[in-house]
PDB file of C-alpha atoms in Angstrom:
ATOM      1  CA  MET A 833     115.559  94.531 116.568  1.00 84.00           C
ATOM      2  CA  PHE A 834     111.788  95.911 118.339  1.00 93.00           C
ATOM      3  CA  SER A 835     110.921  94.127 121.832  1.00 94.00           C
ATOM      4  CA  HIS A 836     107.650  92.003 121.683  1.00 95.00           C
ATOM      5  CA  SER A 837     105.793  94.976 123.481  1.00 96.00           C
ATOM      6  CA  GLU A 838     107.249  97.458 120.841  1.00 96.00           C
ATOM      7  CA  GLU A 839     105.679  95.236 117.832  1.00 97.00           C
ATOM      8  CA  ASN A 840     102.616  95.258 119.684  1.00 96.00           C
ATOM      9  CA  TYR A 841     102.239  98.922 119.472  1.00 96.00           C
ATOM     10  CA  LEU A 842     103.289  99.183 116.761  1.00 97.00           C
ATOM     11  CA  LYS A 843     100.987  96.715 114.933  1.00 96.00           C
ATOM     12  CA  THR A 844      98.095  98.184 117.130  1.00 96.00           C
ATOM     13  CA  ILE A 845      98.689 101.757 115.881  1.00 96.00           C
ATOM     14  CA  TYR A 846      99.085 100.132 112.197  1.00 95.00           C
ATOM     15  CA  HIS A 847      95.988  98.749 112.468  1.00 92.00           C
ATOM     16  CA  LEU A 848      94.152 102.120 114.278  1.00 92.00           C
ATOM     17  CA  SER A 849      95.683 104.035 111.838  1.00 89.00           C
ATOM     18  CA  GLU A 850      93.600 101.870 109.336  1.00 72.00           C
ATOM     19  CA  LYS A 851      90.103 104.176 110.854  1.00 62.00           C
ATOM     20  CA  ASP A 852      91.582 107.550 112.751  1.00 59.00           C
ATOM     21  CA  THR A 853      94.934 108.756 112.110  1.00 79.00           C
ATOM     22  CA  PRO A 854      96.735 109.834 113.098  1.00 87.00           C
ATOM     23  CA  VAL A 855      95.761 107.727 116.651  1.00 93.00           C
ATOM     24  CA  SER A 856      95.441 109.057 119.820  1.00 92.00           C
ATOM     25  CA  THR A 857      97.059 108.137 123.390  1.00 93.00           C
ATOM     26  CA  ASN A 858      93.806 107.079 124.621  1.00 93.00           C
ATOM     27  CA  ALA A 859      92.544 105.499 121.741  1.00 94.00           C
ATOM     28  CA  ILE A 860      96.360 102.980 121.683  1.00 95.00           C
ATOM     29  CA  ALA A 861      95.618 102.764 125.599  1.00 96.00           C
ATOM     30  CA  ASP A 862      92.061 101.166 124.949  1.00 95.00           C
ATOM     31  CA  LYS A 863      93.169  99.099 122.348  1.00 93.00           C
ATOM     32  CA  LEU A 864      95.572  97.714 124.559  1.00 94.00           C
ATOM     33  CA  HIS A 865      94.172  97.573 128.036  1.00 94.00           C
ATOM     34  CA  THR A 866      96.196  99.645 128.994  1.00 95.00           C
ATOM     35  CA  LYS A 867      97.261 103.404 130.740  1.00 95.00           C
ATOM     36  CA  ALA A 868      97.277 106.116 128.526  1.00 92.00           C
ATOM     37  CA  ALA A 869     100.420 106.933 130.895  1.00 93.00           C
ATOM     38  CA  SER A 870     101.895 104.034 129.868  1.00 95.00           C
ATOM     39  CA  VAL A 871     101.282 104.372 126.242  1.00 95.00           C
ATOM     40  CA  THR A 872     102.735 107.291 126.776  1.00 93.00           C
ATOM     41  CA  ASP A 873     106.334 106.421 127.961  1.00 94.00           C
ATOM     42  CA  MET A 874     106.273 103.802 125.154  1.00 96.00           C
ATOM     43  CA  ILE A 875     105.684 106.236 122.707  1.00 95.00           C
ATOM     44  CA  LYS A 876     108.531 108.399 123.092  1.00 93.00           C
ATOM     45  CA  LYS A 877     110.747 104.712 123.520  1.00 95.00           C
ATOM     46  CA  LEU A 878     109.352 104.814 120.072  1.00 96.00           C
ATOM     47  CA  ASN A 879     109.769 108.010 119.278  1.00 94.00           C
ATOM     48  CA  SER A 880     113.709 108.049 119.985  1.00 94.00           C
ATOM     49  CA  LYS A 881     113.822 104.844 117.172  1.00 95.00           C
ATOM     50  CA  GLY A 882     112.627 106.535 114.544  1.00 95.00           C
ATOM     51  CA  VAL A 883     109.449 104.679 114.007  1.00 97.00           C
ATOM     52  CA  ILE A 884     106.831 107.116 114.588  1.00 96.00           C
ATOM     53  CA  HIS A 885     105.703 110.637 114.548  1.00 93.00           C
ATOM     54  CA  TYR A 886     104.574 112.035 117.437  1.00 91.00           C
ATOM     55  CA  GLN A 887     102.541 114.977 117.958  1.00 87.00           C
ATOM     56  CA  LYS A 888     101.510 116.540 121.362  1.00 85.00           C
ATOM     57  CA  TYR A 889      97.059 116.708 121.204  1.00 82.00           C
ATOM     58  CA  LYS A 890      97.013 115.588 117.448  1.00 86.00           C
ATOM     59  CA  GLY A 891      98.600 111.858 117.738  1.00 91.00           C
ATOM     60  CA  THR A 892     100.866 109.366 117.322  1.00 95.00           C
ATOM     61  CA  THR A 893     101.800 108.254 113.016  1.00 94.00           C
ATOM     62  CA  LEU A 894     103.962 105.451 111.769  1.00 95.00           C
ATOM     63  CA  THR A 895     106.974 105.910 110.184  1.00 95.00           C
ATOM     64  CA  GLU A 896     108.331 104.453 106.925  1.00 95.00           C
ATOM     65  CA  GLU A 897     110.051 102.277 108.973  1.00 96.00           C
ATOM     66  CA  GLY A 898     107.510 101.826 111.599  1.00 96.00           C
ATOM     67  CA  ASN A 899     104.895 101.033 109.117  1.00 95.00           C
ATOM     68  CA  LYS A 900     107.265  98.333 107.567  1.00 96.00           C
ATOM     69  CA  ALA A 901     108.162  96.848 110.828  1.00 97.00           C
ATOM     70  CA  ALA A 902     104.172  96.605 111.446  1.00 97.00           C
ATOM     71  CA  LEU A 903     103.681  95.483 108.359  1.00 97.00           C
ATOM     72  CA  LEU A 904     106.235  92.237 109.052  1.00 97.00           C
ATOM     73  CA  VAL A 905     104.785  91.524 112.652  1.00 98.00           C
ATOM     74  CA  ILE A 906     101.240  90.839 110.916  1.00 97.00           C
ATOM     75  CA  ARG A 907     102.442  88.802 108.273  1.00 98.00           C
ATOM     76  CA  LYS A 908     104.193  86.134 110.891  1.00 98.00           C
ATOM     77  CA  HIS A 909     100.742  86.879 112.688  1.00 97.00           C
ATOM     78  CA  ARG A 910      98.315  85.886 109.626  1.00 97.00           C
ATOM     79  CA  LEU A 911     100.878  82.986 107.978  1.00 98.00           C
ATOM     80  CA  TRP A 912     101.604  81.154 111.554  1.00 98.00           C
ATOM     81  CA  GLU A 913      97.325  81.426 111.473  1.00 97.00           C
ATOM     82  CA  VAL A 914      97.195  79.838 108.440  1.00 98.00           C
ATOM     83  CA  PHE A 915      99.161  76.993 109.748  1.00 98.00           C
ATOM     84  CA  LEU A 916      98.002  76.538 112.503  1.00 98.00           C
ATOM     85  CA  LEU A 917      94.326  76.451 110.515  1.00 97.00           C
ATOM     86  CA  GLU A 918      95.808  73.930 107.675  1.00 97.00           C
ATOM     87  CA  LYS A 919      98.563  71.800 109.470  1.00 98.00           C
ATOM     88  CA  LEU A 920      97.826  71.381 113.075  1.00 98.00           C
ATOM     89  CA  ASN A 921      94.085  71.285 112.497  1.00 97.00           C
ATOM     90  CA  PHE A 922      93.228  74.277 115.275  1.00 97.00           C
ATOM     91  CA  ASN A 923      89.935  75.622 114.388  1.00 96.00           C
ATOM     92  CA  TRP A 924      89.453  79.385 113.058  1.00 96.00           C
ATOM     93  CA  ASP A 925      88.278  80.122 116.297  1.00 95.00           C
ATOM     94  CA  GLU A 926      91.501  78.620 118.504  1.00 95.00           C
ATOM     95  CA  VAL A 927      94.368  80.454 115.768  1.00 96.00           C
ATOM     96  CA  HIS A 928      94.698  84.117 116.835  1.00 94.00           C
ATOM     97  CA  GLU A 929      95.847  83.955 120.976  1.00 94.00           C
ATOM     98  CA  VAL A 930      98.499  81.400 119.616  1.00 96.00           C
ATOM     99  CA  ALA A 931      99.534  83.475 116.363  1.00 97.00           C
ATOM    100  CA  GLU A 932      99.870  86.071 118.496  1.00 95.00           C
ATOM    101  CA  GLN A 933     102.605  84.503 120.332  1.00 96.00           C
ATOM    102  CA  LEU A 934     104.430  82.872 117.303  1.00 97.00           C
ATOM    103  CA  GLU A 935     104.264  86.760 115.823  1.00 97.00           C
ATOM    104  CA  HIS A 936     107.258  87.968 117.449  1.00 97.00           C
ATOM    105  CA  ILE A 937     109.612  84.762 116.012  1.00 96.00           C
ATOM    106  CA  GLN A 938     112.558  86.620 115.091  1.00 94.00           C
ATOM    107  CA  SER A 939     113.932  84.294 112.158  1.00 96.00           C
ATOM    108  CA  LEU A 940     112.820  86.066 108.495  1.00 96.00           C
ATOM    109  CA  ARG A 941     114.561  82.866 107.126  1.00 97.00           C
ATOM    110  CA  MET A 942     111.725  80.626 109.172  1.00 97.00           C
ATOM    111  CA  ILE A 943     109.167  83.343 107.750  1.00 97.00           C
ATOM    112  CA  GLU A 944     110.148  82.790 104.181  1.00 97.00           C
ATOM    113  CA  ARG A 945     110.564  79.039 104.432  1.00 98.00           C
ATOM    114  CA  LEU A 946     106.752  79.146 106.012  1.00 98.00           C
ATOM    115  CA  ASP A 947     105.464  80.415 103.316  1.00 98.00           C
ATOM    116  CA  GLN A 948     107.257  79.209 100.973  1.00 98.00           C
ATOM    117  CA  PHE A 949     105.402  75.402 102.474  1.00 98.00           C
ATOM    118  CA  LEU A 950     101.998  76.832 102.887  1.00 98.00           C
ATOM    119  CA  GLY A 951     102.348  77.411  98.988  1.00 97.00           C
ATOM    120  CA  TYR A 952     101.935  81.254  99.848  1.00 97.00           C
ATOM    121  CA  PRO A 953      98.935  81.852 100.614  1.00 96.00           C
ATOM    122  CA  LYS A 954      97.173  85.539 100.226  1.00 95.00           C
ATOM    123  CA  HIS A 955      94.580  85.190 103.009  1.00 95.00           C
ATOM    124  CA  ASP A 956      94.212  84.201 106.146  1.00 96.00           C
ATOM    125  CA  PRO A 957      91.964  82.008 107.647  1.00 96.00           C
ATOM    126  CA  HIS A 958      89.649  85.165 108.196  1.00 95.00           C
ATOM    127  CA  GLY A 959      90.258  86.592 105.231  1.00 94.00           C
ATOM    128  CA  ASP A 960      92.815  89.058 106.103  1.00 94.00           C
ATOM    129  CA  PRO A 961      95.468  89.761 103.461  1.00 95.00           C
ATOM    130  CA  ILE A 962      98.747  88.731 104.254  1.00 97.00           C
ATOM    131  CA  PRO A 963     101.120  90.950 103.037  1.00 96.00           C
ATOM    132  CA  ASP A 964     104.333  89.787 101.316  1.00 96.00           C
ATOM    133  CA  LYS A 965     108.053  89.738 102.007  1.00 94.00           C
ATOM    134  CA  ASN A 966     107.919  93.215 100.976  1.00 94.00           C
ATOM    135  CA  GLY A 967     104.823  94.301 102.636  1.00 93.00           C
ATOM    136  CA  GLU A 968     102.469  94.972  99.738  1.00 93.00           C
ATOM    137  CA  PHE A 969      98.999  93.299  99.682  1.00 90.00           C
ATOM    138  CA  SER A 970      96.502  93.624  98.055  1.00 83.00           C
ATOM    139  CA  ASN A 971      93.625  95.447  99.490  1.00 80.00           C
ATOM    140  CA  LEU A 972      90.195  93.977 100.597  1.00 78.00           C
ATOM    141  CA  LYS A 973      87.233  95.513  98.177  1.00 86.00           C
ATOM    142  CA  ALA A 974      84.025  93.895 100.035  1.00 92.00           C
ATOM    143  CA  THR A 975      81.568  95.404 102.043  1.00 95.00           C
ATOM    144  CA  LYS A 976      79.620  94.980 105.416  1.00 95.00           C
ATOM    145  CA  LEU A 977      76.812  92.035 105.067  1.00 97.00           C
ATOM    146  CA  SER A 978      74.227  94.906 106.730  1.00 96.00           C
ATOM    147  CA  LYS A 979      74.591  97.437 103.630  1.00 96.00           C
ATOM    148  CA  ILE A 980      74.094  94.813 101.182  1.00 97.00           C
ATOM    149  CA  PRO A 981      70.388  95.511  99.635  1.00 96.00           C
ATOM    150  CA  ILE A 982      67.411  92.807  99.542  1.00 96.00           C
ATOM    151  CA  LYS A 983      66.898  90.058  96.603  1.00 95.00           C
ATOM    152  CA  ASN A 984      71.194  90.002  96.459  1.00 97.00           C
ATOM    153  CA  LYS A 985      73.591  86.681  96.439  1.00 97.00           C
ATOM    154  CA  VAL A 986      77.016  87.436  97.954  1.00 97.00           C
ATOM    155  CA  THR A 987      79.931  85.793  99.158  1.00 97.00           C
ATOM    156  CA  VAL A 988      81.893  85.987 102.695  1.00 97.00           C
ATOM    157  CA  VAL A 989      85.649  87.025 101.796  1.00 96.00           C
ATOM    158  CA  SER A 990      86.315  87.739 105.549  1.00 95.00           C
ATOM    159  CA  VAL A 991      85.076  88.775 109.139  1.00 94.00           C
ATOM    160  CA  LYS A 992      86.809  89.974 112.456  1.00 83.00           C
ATOM    161  CA  ASP A 993      89.272  87.574 113.454  1.00 66.00           C
ATOM    162  CA  GLY A 994      89.665  88.687 117.432  1.00 70.00           C
ATOM    163  CA  ASN A 995      86.678  87.621 117.981  1.00 86.00           C
ATOM    164  CA  SER A 996      86.205  83.810 118.906  1.00 91.00           C
ATOM    165  CA  SER A 997      82.788  83.855 120.247  1.00 93.00           C
ATOM    166  CA  LEU A 998      81.661  85.298 116.714  1.00 94.00           C
ATOM    167  CA  LEU A 999      83.173  82.879 115.094  1.00 95.00           C
ATOM    168  CA  GLN A1000      82.135  80.253 117.095  1.00 95.00           C
ATOM    169  CA  TYR A1001      78.691  81.708 115.511  1.00 96.00           C
ATOM    170  CA  LEU A1002      79.141  81.298 112.604  1.00 96.00           C
ATOM    171  CA  ASP A1003      80.646  78.011 112.617  1.00 95.00           C
ATOM    172  CA  LYS A1004      77.369  76.816 114.206  1.00 95.00           C
ATOM    173  CA  VAL A1005      75.231  78.660 111.534  1.00 95.00           C
ATOM    174  CA  GLY A1006      76.761  77.137 109.015  1.00 96.00           C
ATOM    175  CA  ILE A1007      79.013  80.716 107.718  1.00 97.00           C
ATOM    176  CA  GLY A1008      82.786  80.650 106.605  1.00 96.00           C
ATOM    177  CA  ILE A1009      85.166  82.611 104.095  1.00 95.00           C
ATOM    178  CA  GLY A1010      83.385  81.446 100.257  1.00 96.00           C
ATOM    179  CA  THR A1011      80.143  80.901 102.053  1.00 97.00           C
ATOM    180  CA  GLU A1012      77.027  82.349  99.833  1.00 98.00           C
ATOM    181  CA  LEU A1013      74.471  84.207 101.371  1.00 98.00           C
ATOM    182  CA  GLU A1014      70.780  85.843 100.091  1.00 98.00           C
ATOM    183  CA  VAL A1015      70.280  88.437 101.752  1.00 97.00           C
ATOM    184  CA  ILE A1016      65.724  87.574 101.435  1.00 97.00           C
ATOM    185  CA  GLU A1017      64.735  90.617 103.906  1.00 96.00           C
ATOM    186  CA  LYS A1018      65.917  93.178 106.598  1.00 96.00           C
ATOM    187  CA  ILE A1019      63.337  93.372 109.934  1.00 96.00           C
ATOM    188  CA  GLU A1020      62.587  97.083 110.650  1.00 93.00           C
ATOM    189  CA  PHE A1021      62.573  96.861 114.225  1.00 95.00           C
ATOM    190  CA  ASP A1022      66.433  95.835 114.996  1.00 95.00           C
ATOM    191  CA  LYS A1023      67.854  95.920 112.233  1.00 94.00           C
ATOM    192  CA  SER A1024      68.278  91.694 111.982  1.00 97.00           C
ATOM    193  CA  ILE A1025      68.400  90.214 108.548  1.00 97.00           C
ATOM    194  CA  GLU A1026      66.797  87.116 107.117  1.00 97.00           C
ATOM    195  CA  ILE A1027      69.632  85.503 104.458  1.00 97.00           C
ATOM    196  CA  ILE A1028      69.685  82.501 103.205  1.00 97.00           C
ATOM    197  CA  ILE A1029      72.938  80.007 103.344  1.00 97.00           C
ATOM    198  CA  ASN A1030      74.542  78.184 100.415  1.00 97.00           C
ATOM    199  CA  GLY A1031      71.095  77.745  98.483  1.00 94.00           C
ATOM    200  CA  ARG A1032      69.133  75.683 101.827  1.00 94.00           C
ATOM    201  CA  GLU A1033      69.209  76.788 104.898  1.00 94.00           C
ATOM    202  CA  GLN A1034      67.716  79.919 106.457  1.00 96.00           C
ATOM    203  CA  LYS A1035      68.705  82.002 108.677  1.00 96.00           C
ATOM    204  CA  ILE A1036      68.140  84.970 110.901  1.00 97.00           C
ATOM    205  CA  ILE A1037      70.941  86.938 112.223  1.00 97.00           C
ATOM    206  CA  SER A1038      71.477  89.743 114.129  1.00 96.00           C
ATOM    207  CA  ALA A1039      72.906  93.213 113.301  1.00 96.00           C
ATOM    208  CA  LEU A1040      76.273  93.282 115.127  1.00 95.00           C
ATOM    209  CA  VAL A1041      76.835  90.282 113.305  1.00 96.00           C
ATOM    210  CA  SER A1042      75.779  91.156 110.137  1.00 96.00           C
ATOM    211  CA  GLU A1043      78.394  94.069 111.187  1.00 95.00           C
ATOM    212  CA  ASN A1044      80.790  92.235 111.355  1.00 95.00           C
ATOM    213  CA  ILE A1045      80.957  89.968 108.082  1.00 96.00           C
ATOM    214  CA  LEU A1046      82.383  91.675 104.956  1.00 96.00           C
ATOM    215  CA  VAL A1047      81.084  90.005 101.289  1.00 97.00           C
ATOM    216  CA  GLN A1048      81.074  90.663  98.117  1.00 95.00           C
ATOM    217  CA  LEU A1049      78.514  90.437  95.338  1.00 90.00           C
TER     218      LEU A1049
END
């Protein structure tokens, strides 16, 4: 069993290692908004528990046990997001913060019952895959909207889940998981993109927004 703080570190290392393996102490500190010295202390603690490998000047990686523990936290988080959205009528920009608290519940029986109650969902409200009880999930094969050539129709499959401002903006313009988009023009000056939403409404979205929307052809 791990403390809330330890679980947060394991989850953070997991997410960062998807982009940069091994993960530097500074990268962890930046993500958790803490000091590098505090990260070093926690790394020593987690290393002694056998859930990470740490090499000075090289960084940190998760052991098999650490990876399993991180995926369990992620599983709980994403299941709770589905529950909050579908059963308690939270908006998709509200669920992340609440799920951050609920993900630390330790009862595995409760989580399995939650999964069953929700009908074994495969993705959370933002399109991220939910690990099953064995820590397995299908990798999402998707492309940033910014990379899609003009005259292509795509379907939104995922967005950044931690940025409530982005989610609120997407709500405002009518973009969500499953929305069909057609790229009709790319504006050279600022890399913004002109799109048609669900075959009806025409919008121009910024380069930053298009970088944070994942789609499939």
